Amino acid sequence: MICVILLGPPGAGKGTQAKSLSERFNFLHISTGDLLRENVKKNTPLGTKAKEFMEKGELVPDELLENMILEKFNSLKEIKGFILDGYPRNINQAEFLDRILNENNCKEIIIYLQSSEKVIVERLSGRRICSNCQTIYHLKNMPPKRDLICDLCGGTLYQRPDDQEETVKKRLYVYLQETSPLIKYYQNRLNYIFADDEADIVFGKIVEVIENESNLK
Ligand code: AP5
């Protein structure tokens, strides 16, 4: 089984690319952010605990994520591969993931989406998400055909609470402190992709990496 790990700062385009990649390769898209937001929406015990960290732009404690990841992993059956979007976020999570991938004989392909702060802030401030199917839009870069209505399902678009300016600053700080050390941790295992380009261009480069590393052509 192939595991594509998408790393990169908030707003680099992990969710956008993961969705297109999952359609292209028929891989399962696993977004820890989406899974957590779903738990928050449903008021589950995990969601209640995670909410306070997410609202502040902080990482949810590792032990809460571990159970969620294990459950997801144990439910994977008869799939060619999956895409991890938003996990791992620190060294401890990366070590945990290394163990699971080894135990399950998974081939990892690690993609690092490199993006500048100016682009990140512009992308996050204009991001809108469908409250029904979670499709990601951007008011300027990827606008819906009808104002604030999802093209795919007709759901209403909303702005994520953690996309407010102050929380974005905090998330970027947390990224630098806790997540960016993963670049050194993964070192020679990383495939760098410049992610400030248009989404189609970034997508083409990621597809090339995955095809080369997995023989999936
Ligand atoms: P999460 O949901 O994972 O947020 P994030 O990592 O901050 O990433 P984003 O979703 O903000 O950005 P993205 O890179 O997916 O960009 P997108 O494709 O949307 O996590 C949220 C919170 O959950 C965390 O803060 C934490 O509290 C918790 N959490 C999650 N995982 C955790 C973990 N492992 N451990 C602990 N806590 C965890 O694109 C952004 C915008 O730009 C969109 O509007 C899009 O349309 C546009 N866009 C994308 N690509 C392009 C392009 N190439 N050109 C132009 N516009 C583009």
mmCIF file of C-alpha atoms and ligand atoms in Angstrom:
data_model
loop_
_atom_site.group_PDB
_atom_site.id
_atom_site.type_symbol
_atom_site.label_atom_id
_atom_site.label_comp_id
_atom_site.label_asym_id
_atom_site.label_seq_id
_atom_site.Cartn_x
_atom_site.Cartn_y
_atom_site.Cartn_z
ATOM 1 C CA MET A 1 0.000 0.000 0.000
ATOM 2 C CA ILE A 2 1.246 3.484 -0.887
ATOM 3 C CA CYS A 3 1.133 6.325 1.622
ATOM 4 C CA VAL A 4 1.539 9.839 0.220
ATOM 5 C CA ILE A 5 2.393 12.275 3.018
ATOM 6 C CA LEU A 6 1.658 15.921 2.199
ATOM 7 C CA LEU A 7 3.660 18.304 4.353
ATOM 8 C CA GLY A 8 3.670 22.085 4.282
ATOM 9 C CA PRO A 9 2.542 25.199 6.121
ATOM 10 C CA PRO A 10 -1.119 26.147 6.590
ATOM 11 C CA GLY A 11 -2.516 27.343 3.264
ATOM 12 C CA ALA A 12 0.202 25.730 1.122
ATOM 13 C CA GLY A 13 -2.547 23.785 -0.672
ATOM 14 C CA LYS A 14 -2.406 20.366 1.022
ATOM 15 C CA GLY A 15 -6.194 19.909 1.105
ATOM 16 C CA THR A 16 -6.684 21.200 -2.450
ATOM 17 C CA GLN A 17 -3.995 18.911 -3.859
ATOM 18 C CA ALA A 18 -5.005 15.903 -1.753
ATOM 19 C CA LYS A 19 -8.526 16.026 -3.192
ATOM 20 C CA SER A 20 -7.291 16.112 -6.807
ATOM 21 C CA LEU A 21 -4.695 13.402 -6.120
ATOM 22 C CA SER A 22 -7.228 11.097 -4.497
ATOM 23 C CA GLU A 23 -9.381 11.359 -7.646
ATOM 24 C CA ARG A 24 -6.435 10.884 -10.012
ATOM 25 C CA PHE A 25 -4.953 7.815 -8.283
ATOM 26 C CA ASN A 26 -8.056 6.491 -6.567
ATOM 27 C CA PHE A 27 -6.360 6.892 -3.186
ATOM 28 C CA LEU A 28 -8.177 7.561 0.076
ATOM 29 C CA HIS A 29 -7.796 11.135 1.347
ATOM 30 C CA ILE A 30 -7.212 11.288 5.111
ATOM 31 C CA SER A 31 -7.206 14.832 6.487
ATOM 32 C CA THR A 32 -6.703 15.067 10.241
ATOM 33 C CA GLY A 33 -8.064 18.641 10.159
ATOM 34 C CA ASP A 34 -11.296 17.464 8.457
ATOM 35 C CA LEU A 35 -11.641 14.489 10.822
ATOM 36 C CA LEU A 36 -11.207 16.768 13.838
ATOM 37 C CA ARG A 37 -13.669 19.369 12.487
ATOM 38 C CA GLU A 38 -16.211 16.565 11.940
ATOM 39 C CA ASN A 39 -15.774 15.512 15.576
ATOM 40 C CA VAL A 40 -16.197 19.112 16.718
ATOM 41 C CA LYS A 41 -19.389 19.440 14.643
ATOM 42 C CA LYS A 42 -20.816 16.236 16.130
ATOM 43 C CA ASN A 43 -19.780 17.191 19.666
ATOM 44 C CA THR A 44 -17.990 13.882 20.250
ATOM 45 C CA PRO A 45 -15.710 13.592 23.334
ATOM 46 C CA LEU A 46 -12.701 13.959 20.987
ATOM 47 C CA GLY A 47 -14.291 16.990 19.316
ATOM 48 C CA THR A 48 -14.968 18.667 22.642
ATOM 49 C CA LYS A 49 -11.363 18.246 23.727
ATOM 50 C CA ALA A 50 -9.904 19.218 20.328
ATOM 51 C CA LYS A 51 -12.028 22.348 19.886
ATOM 52 C CA GLU A 52 -10.214 24.541 22.393
ATOM 53 C CA PHE A 53 -6.827 23.848 20.766
ATOM 54 C CA MET A 54 -8.094 24.335 17.217
ATOM 55 C CA GLU A 55 -9.778 27.640 18.041
ATOM 56 C CA LYS A 56 -6.484 28.959 19.386
ATOM 57 C CA GLY A 57 -4.545 27.700 16.351
ATOM 58 C CA GLU A 58 -2.591 25.226 18.494
ATOM 59 C CA LEU A 59 -1.885 21.559 17.815
ATOM 60 C CA VAL A 60 -4.282 19.071 19.340
ATOM 61 C CA PRO A 61 -2.358 16.809 21.810
ATOM 62 C CA ASP A 62 -0.651 13.828 20.161
ATOM 63 C CA GLU A 63 -2.410 11.158 22.214
ATOM 64 C CA LEU A 64 -5.822 12.318 20.952
ATOM 65 C CA LEU A 65 -4.593 12.085 17.368
ATOM 66 C CA GLU A 66 -2.982 8.648 17.826
ATOM 67 C CA ASN A 67 -6.274 6.857 18.519
ATOM 68 C CA MET A 68 -7.916 8.607 15.606
ATOM 69 C CA ILE A 69 -5.088 7.648 13.229
ATOM 70 C CA LEU A 70 -5.018 4.035 14.443
ATOM 71 C CA GLU A 71 -8.772 3.680 14.008
ATOM 72 C CA LYS A 72 -8.524 5.053 10.499
ATOM 73 C CA PHE A 73 -5.605 2.745 9.712
ATOM 74 C CA ASN A 74 -7.400 -0.343 10.971
ATOM 75 C CA SER A 75 -10.360 0.475 8.736
ATOM 76 C CA LEU A 76 -8.222 0.557 5.567
ATOM 77 C CA LYS A 77 -9.048 -2.448 3.446
ATOM 78 C CA GLU A 78 -8.419 -3.272 -0.174
ATOM 79 C CA ILE A 79 -7.142 0.129 -1.168
ATOM 80 C CA LYS A 80 -4.120 0.887 -3.357
ATOM 81 C CA GLY A 81 -3.046 3.821 -1.298
ATOM 82 C CA PHE A 82 -3.951 6.808 0.818
ATOM 83 C CA ILE A 83 -2.945 10.443 1.207
ATOM 84 C CA LEU A 84 -2.186 11.902 4.616
ATOM 85 C CA ASP A 85 -3.004 15.616 4.738
ATOM 86 C CA GLY A 86 -2.119 17.341 8.024
ATOM 87 C CA TYR A 87 -0.327 14.426 9.694
ATOM 88 C CA PRO A 88 2.373 14.289 11.002
ATOM 89 C CA ARG A 89 2.737 17.744 12.576
ATOM 90 C CA ASN A 90 5.689 17.183 14.930
ATOM 91 C CA ILE A 91 8.571 14.749 15.479
ATOM 92 C CA ASN A 92 6.620 12.595 17.924
ATOM 93 C CA GLN A 93 3.821 12.105 15.374
ATOM 94 C CA ALA A 94 6.382 11.350 12.636
ATOM 95 C CA GLU A 95 7.996 8.621 14.778
ATOM 96 C CA PHE A 96 4.566 7.163 15.539
ATOM 97 C CA LEU A 97 3.717 7.176 11.819
ATOM 98 C CA ASP A 98 7.042 5.561 10.865
ATOM 99 C CA ARG A 99 6.197 2.676 13.179
ATOM 100 C CA ILE A 100 2.713 2.145 11.730
ATOM 101 C CA LEU A 101 3.908 2.380 8.122
ATOM 102 C CA ASN A 102 6.677 -0.159 8.806
ATOM 103 C CA GLU A 103 4.335 -2.562 10.560
ATOM 104 C CA ASN A 104 1.916 -2.382 7.625
ATOM 105 C CA ASN A 105 4.580 -2.608 4.941
ATOM 106 C CA CYS A 106 3.559 0.697 3.359
ATOM 107 C CA LYS A 107 5.634 2.530 0.779
ATOM 108 C CA GLU A 108 5.853 6.204 1.733
ATOM 109 C CA ILE A 109 6.120 9.107 -0.702
ATOM 110 C CA ILE A 110 6.726 12.383 1.135
ATOM 111 C CA ILE A 111 5.883 15.653 -0.578
ATOM 112 C CA TYR A 112 6.792 19.002 0.946
ATOM 113 C CA LEU A 113 4.746 21.931 -0.408
ATOM 114 C CA GLN A 114 6.954 24.968 -0.072
ATOM 115 C CA SER A 115 5.090 28.292 0.075
ATOM 116 C CA SER A 116 5.897 31.890 0.976
ATOM 117 C CA GLU A 117 4.240 33.682 3.900
ATOM 118 C CA LYS A 118 2.724 36.386 1.670
ATOM 119 C CA VAL A 119 0.951 33.763 -0.472
ATOM 120 C CA ILE A 120 -0.164 31.766 2.570
ATOM 121 C CA VAL A 121 -1.847 34.760 4.227
ATOM 122 C CA GLU A 122 -3.573 35.754 0.984
ATOM 123 C CA ARG A 123 -4.831 32.199 0.446
ATOM 124 C CA LEU A 124 -6.124 31.665 3.963
ATOM 125 C CA SER A 125 -7.937 35.014 4.153
ATOM 126 C CA GLY A 126 -9.810 34.235 0.897
ATOM 127 C CA ARG A 127 -10.526 30.565 1.602
ATOM 128 C CA ARG A 128 -14.156 29.448 1.848
ATOM 129 C CA ILE A 129 -15.325 25.868 2.451
ATOM 130 C CA CYS A 130 -18.561 24.070 1.680
ATOM 131 C CA SER A 131 -20.358 23.349 4.947
ATOM 132 C CA ASN A 132 -21.830 20.217 3.377
ATOM 133 C CA CYS A 133 -19.168 18.449 1.246
ATOM 134 C CA GLN A 134 -16.013 20.329 2.458
ATOM 135 C CA THR A 135 -14.938 21.354 -1.068
ATOM 136 C CA ILE A 136 -12.341 24.126 -0.821
ATOM 137 C CA TYR A 137 -12.765 27.428 -2.699
ATOM 138 C CA HIS A 138 -10.970 30.754 -2.799
ATOM 139 C CA LEU A 139 -12.856 34.021 -3.312
ATOM 140 C CA LYS A 140 -10.345 35.151 -5.947
ATOM 141 C CA ASN A 141 -8.292 32.134 -7.074
ATOM 142 C CA MET A 142 -10.991 29.441 -7.178
ATOM 143 C CA PRO A 143 -14.362 31.194 -6.830
ATOM 144 C CA PRO A 144 -17.677 29.303 -6.902
ATOM 145 C CA LYS A 145 -19.947 29.993 -9.898
ATOM 146 C CA ARG A 146 -22.675 31.360 -7.588
ATOM 147 C CA ASP A 147 -21.808 33.615 -4.677
ATOM 148 C CA LEU A 148 -21.011 31.515 -1.564
ATOM 149 C CA ILE A 149 -22.789 28.426 -2.966
ATOM 150 C CA CYS A 150 -20.927 25.161 -3.606
ATOM 151 C CA ASP A 151 -20.766 24.238 -7.316
ATOM 152 C CA LEU A 152 -20.885 20.537 -6.505
ATOM 153 C CA CYS A 153 -23.658 20.143 -3.935
ATOM 154 C CA GLY A 154 -25.313 23.547 -3.500
ATOM 155 C CA GLY A 155 -24.146 23.767 0.144
ATOM 156 C CA THR A 156 -23.381 27.120 1.760
ATOM 157 C CA LEU A 157 -19.751 28.218 1.899
ATOM 158 C CA TYR A 158 -18.277 29.380 5.207
ATOM 159 C CA GLN A 159 -15.003 30.773 6.507
ATOM 160 C CA ARG A 160 -13.114 28.528 8.938
ATOM 161 C CA PRO A 161 -12.953 30.235 12.364
ATOM 162 C CA ASP A 162 -9.193 29.580 12.482
ATOM 163 C CA ASP A 163 -8.745 31.549 9.227
ATOM 164 C CA GLN A 164 -9.199 34.854 11.125
ATOM 165 C CA GLU A 165 -6.054 36.965 10.933
ATOM 166 C CA GLU A 166 -4.901 36.545 14.557
ATOM 167 C CA THR A 167 -5.369 32.762 14.523
ATOM 168 C CA VAL A 168 -3.562 32.487 11.185
ATOM 169 C CA LYS A 169 -0.557 34.258 12.756
ATOM 170 C CA LYS A 170 -0.633 31.776 15.644
ATOM 171 C CA ARG A 171 -0.885 28.783 13.279
ATOM 172 C CA LEU A 172 2.118 30.024 11.323
ATOM 173 C CA TYR A 173 4.076 30.432 14.553
ATOM 174 C CA VAL A 174 3.095 26.906 15.676
ATOM 175 C CA TYR A 175 4.086 25.585 12.247
ATOM 176 C CA LEU A 176 7.554 27.125 12.525
ATOM 177 C CA GLN A 177 8.090 25.909 16.071
ATOM 178 C CA GLU A 178 6.623 22.415 15.937
ATOM 179 C CA THR A 179 6.148 21.265 12.342
ATOM 180 C CA SER A 180 9.053 22.729 10.371
ATOM 181 C CA PRO A 181 11.606 20.511 12.251
ATOM 182 C CA LEU A 182 10.107 17.668 10.196
ATOM 183 C CA ILE A 183 12.040 18.978 7.191
ATOM 184 C CA LYS A 184 15.253 17.937 8.940
ATOM 185 C CA TYR A 185 13.707 14.732 10.321
ATOM 186 C CA TYR A 186 12.721 13.528 6.836
ATOM 187 C CA GLN A 187 15.777 15.040 5.096
ATOM 188 C CA ASN A 188 16.635 12.739 2.148
ATOM 189 C CA ARG A 189 13.126 11.290 2.080
ATOM 190 C CA LEU A 190 11.527 14.626 1.052
ATOM 191 C CA ASN A 191 10.368 15.689 -2.415
ATOM 192 C CA TYR A 192 10.280 19.508 -2.516
ATOM 193 C CA ILE A 193 7.575 21.158 -4.635
ATOM 194 C CA PHE A 194 7.287 24.923 -5.093
ATOM 195 C CA ALA A 195 3.635 25.533 -4.167
ATOM 196 C CA ASP A 196 3.143 29.247 -4.913
ATOM 197 C CA ASP A 197 2.351 28.380 -8.539
ATOM 198 C CA GLU A 198 -1.165 27.814 -9.848
ATOM 199 C CA ALA A 199 -2.866 24.694 -8.517
ATOM 200 C CA ASP A 200 -2.722 22.835 -11.869
ATOM 201 C CA ILE A 201 1.025 23.339 -12.139
ATOM 202 C CA VAL A 202 1.625 22.167 -8.571
ATOM 203 C CA PHE A 203 -0.638 19.168 -9.216
ATOM 204 C CA GLY A 204 1.343 18.172 -12.331
ATOM 205 C CA LYS A 205 4.609 18.208 -10.390
ATOM 206 C CA ILE A 206 3.206 16.078 -7.552
ATOM 207 C CA VAL A 207 1.737 13.570 -10.011
ATOM 208 C CA GLU A 208 5.152 13.233 -11.636
ATOM 209 C CA VAL A 209 6.788 12.460 -8.281
ATOM 210 C CA ILE A 210 4.148 9.890 -7.343
ATOM 211 C CA GLU A 211 4.317 8.197 -10.740
ATOM 212 C CA ASN A 212 8.102 8.024 -10.627
ATOM 213 C CA GLU A 213 8.253 6.656 -7.105
ATOM 214 C CA SER A 214 5.427 4.155 -7.366
ATOM 215 C CA ASN A 215 5.421 2.900 -10.968
ATOM 216 C CA LEU A 216 1.788 4.039 -11.209
ATOM 217 C CA LYS A 217 1.641 5.380 -14.763
HETATM 218 P P1 AP5 B 1 -5.720 21.609 9.086
HETATM 219 O O1 AP5 B 1 -7.124 21.575 8.653
HETATM 220 O O2 AP5 B 1 -4.814 20.487 8.734
HETATM 221 O O3 AP5 B 1 -5.114 23.015 8.634
HETATM 222 P P2 AP5 B 1 -3.645 23.445 8.113
HETATM 223 O O4 AP5 B 1 -2.562 22.444 8.134
HETATM 224 O O5 AP5 B 1 -3.408 24.678 8.858
HETATM 225 O O6 AP5 B 1 -3.826 23.546 6.631
HETATM 226 P P3 AP5 B 1 -4.934 24.286 5.916
HETATM 227 O O7 AP5 B 1 -6.141 23.405 5.813
HETATM 228 O O8 AP5 B 1 -5.149 25.631 6.537
HETATM 229 O O9 AP5 B 1 -4.273 24.581 4.492
HETATM 230 P P4 AP5 B 1 -3.999 23.661 3.258
HETATM 231 O O10 AP5 B 1 -2.531 23.513 3.089
HETATM 232 O O11 AP5 B 1 -4.820 22.406 3.278
HETATM 233 O O12 AP5 B 1 -4.520 24.643 2.105
HETATM 234 P P5 AP5 B 1 -5.828 24.574 1.193
HETATM 235 O O13 AP5 B 1 -5.692 23.488 0.181
HETATM 236 O O14 AP5 B 1 -7.071 24.619 2.007
HETATM 237 O O15 AP5 B 1 -5.633 21.755 10.689
HETATM 238 C C1 AP5 B 1 -6.481 22.640 11.388
HETATM 239 C C2 AP5 B 1 -6.246 22.479 12.880
HETATM 240 O O16 AP5 B 1 -6.542 21.126 13.288
HETATM 241 C C3 AP5 B 1 -4.786 22.700 13.350
HETATM 242 O O17 AP5 B 1 -4.520 24.064 13.575
HETATM 243 C C4 AP5 B 1 -4.742 21.855 14.641
HETATM 244 O O18 AP5 B 1 -5.368 22.521 15.701
HETATM 245 C C5 AP5 B 1 -5.619 20.651 14.284
HETATM 246 N N1 AP5 B 1 -4.818 19.562 13.705
HETATM 247 C C6 AP5 B 1 -4.923 19.028 12.449
HETATM 248 N N2 AP5 B 1 -4.027 18.045 12.270
HETATM 249 C C7 AP5 B 1 -3.332 17.942 13.432
HETATM 250 C C8 AP5 B 1 -2.263 17.115 13.865
HETATM 251 N N3 AP5 B 1 -1.712 16.209 13.062
HETATM 252 N N4 AP5 B 1 -1.784 17.293 15.124
HETATM 253 C C9 AP5 B 1 -2.323 18.184 15.960
HETATM 254 N N5 AP5 B 1 -3.336 19.021 15.609
HETATM 255 C C10 AP5 B 1 -3.840 18.889 14.353
HETATM 256 O O19 AP5 B 1 -5.659 25.966 0.388
HETATM 257 C C11 AP5 B 1 -5.800 27.212 1.059
HETATM 258 C C12 AP5 B 1 -6.527 28.206 0.126
HETATM 259 O O20 AP5 B 1 -5.688 28.495 -1.002
HETATM 260 C C13 AP5 B 1 -7.844 27.693 -0.457
HETATM 261 O O21 AP5 B 1 -8.740 28.762 -0.529
HETATM 262 C C14 AP5 B 1 -7.488 27.216 -1.871
HETATM 263 O O22 AP5 B 1 -8.570 27.367 -2.757
HETATM 264 C C15 AP5 B 1 -6.322 28.131 -2.229
HETATM 265 N N6 AP5 B 1 -5.272 27.483 -3.018
HETATM 266 C C16 AP5 B 1 -4.717 26.268 -2.779
HETATM 267 N N7 AP5 B 1 -3.744 26.015 -3.670
HETATM 268 C C17 AP5 B 1 -3.678 27.117 -4.477
HETATM 269 C C18 AP5 B 1 -2.853 27.474 -5.592
HETATM 270 N N8 AP5 B 1 -1.883 26.662 -6.038
HETATM 271 N N9 AP5 B 1 -3.044 28.685 -6.178
HETATM 272 C C19 AP5 B 1 -4.000 29.516 -5.719
HETATM 273 N N10 AP5 B 1 -4.813 29.246 -4.673
HETATM 274 C C20 AP5 B 1 -4.656 28.056 -4.057
#
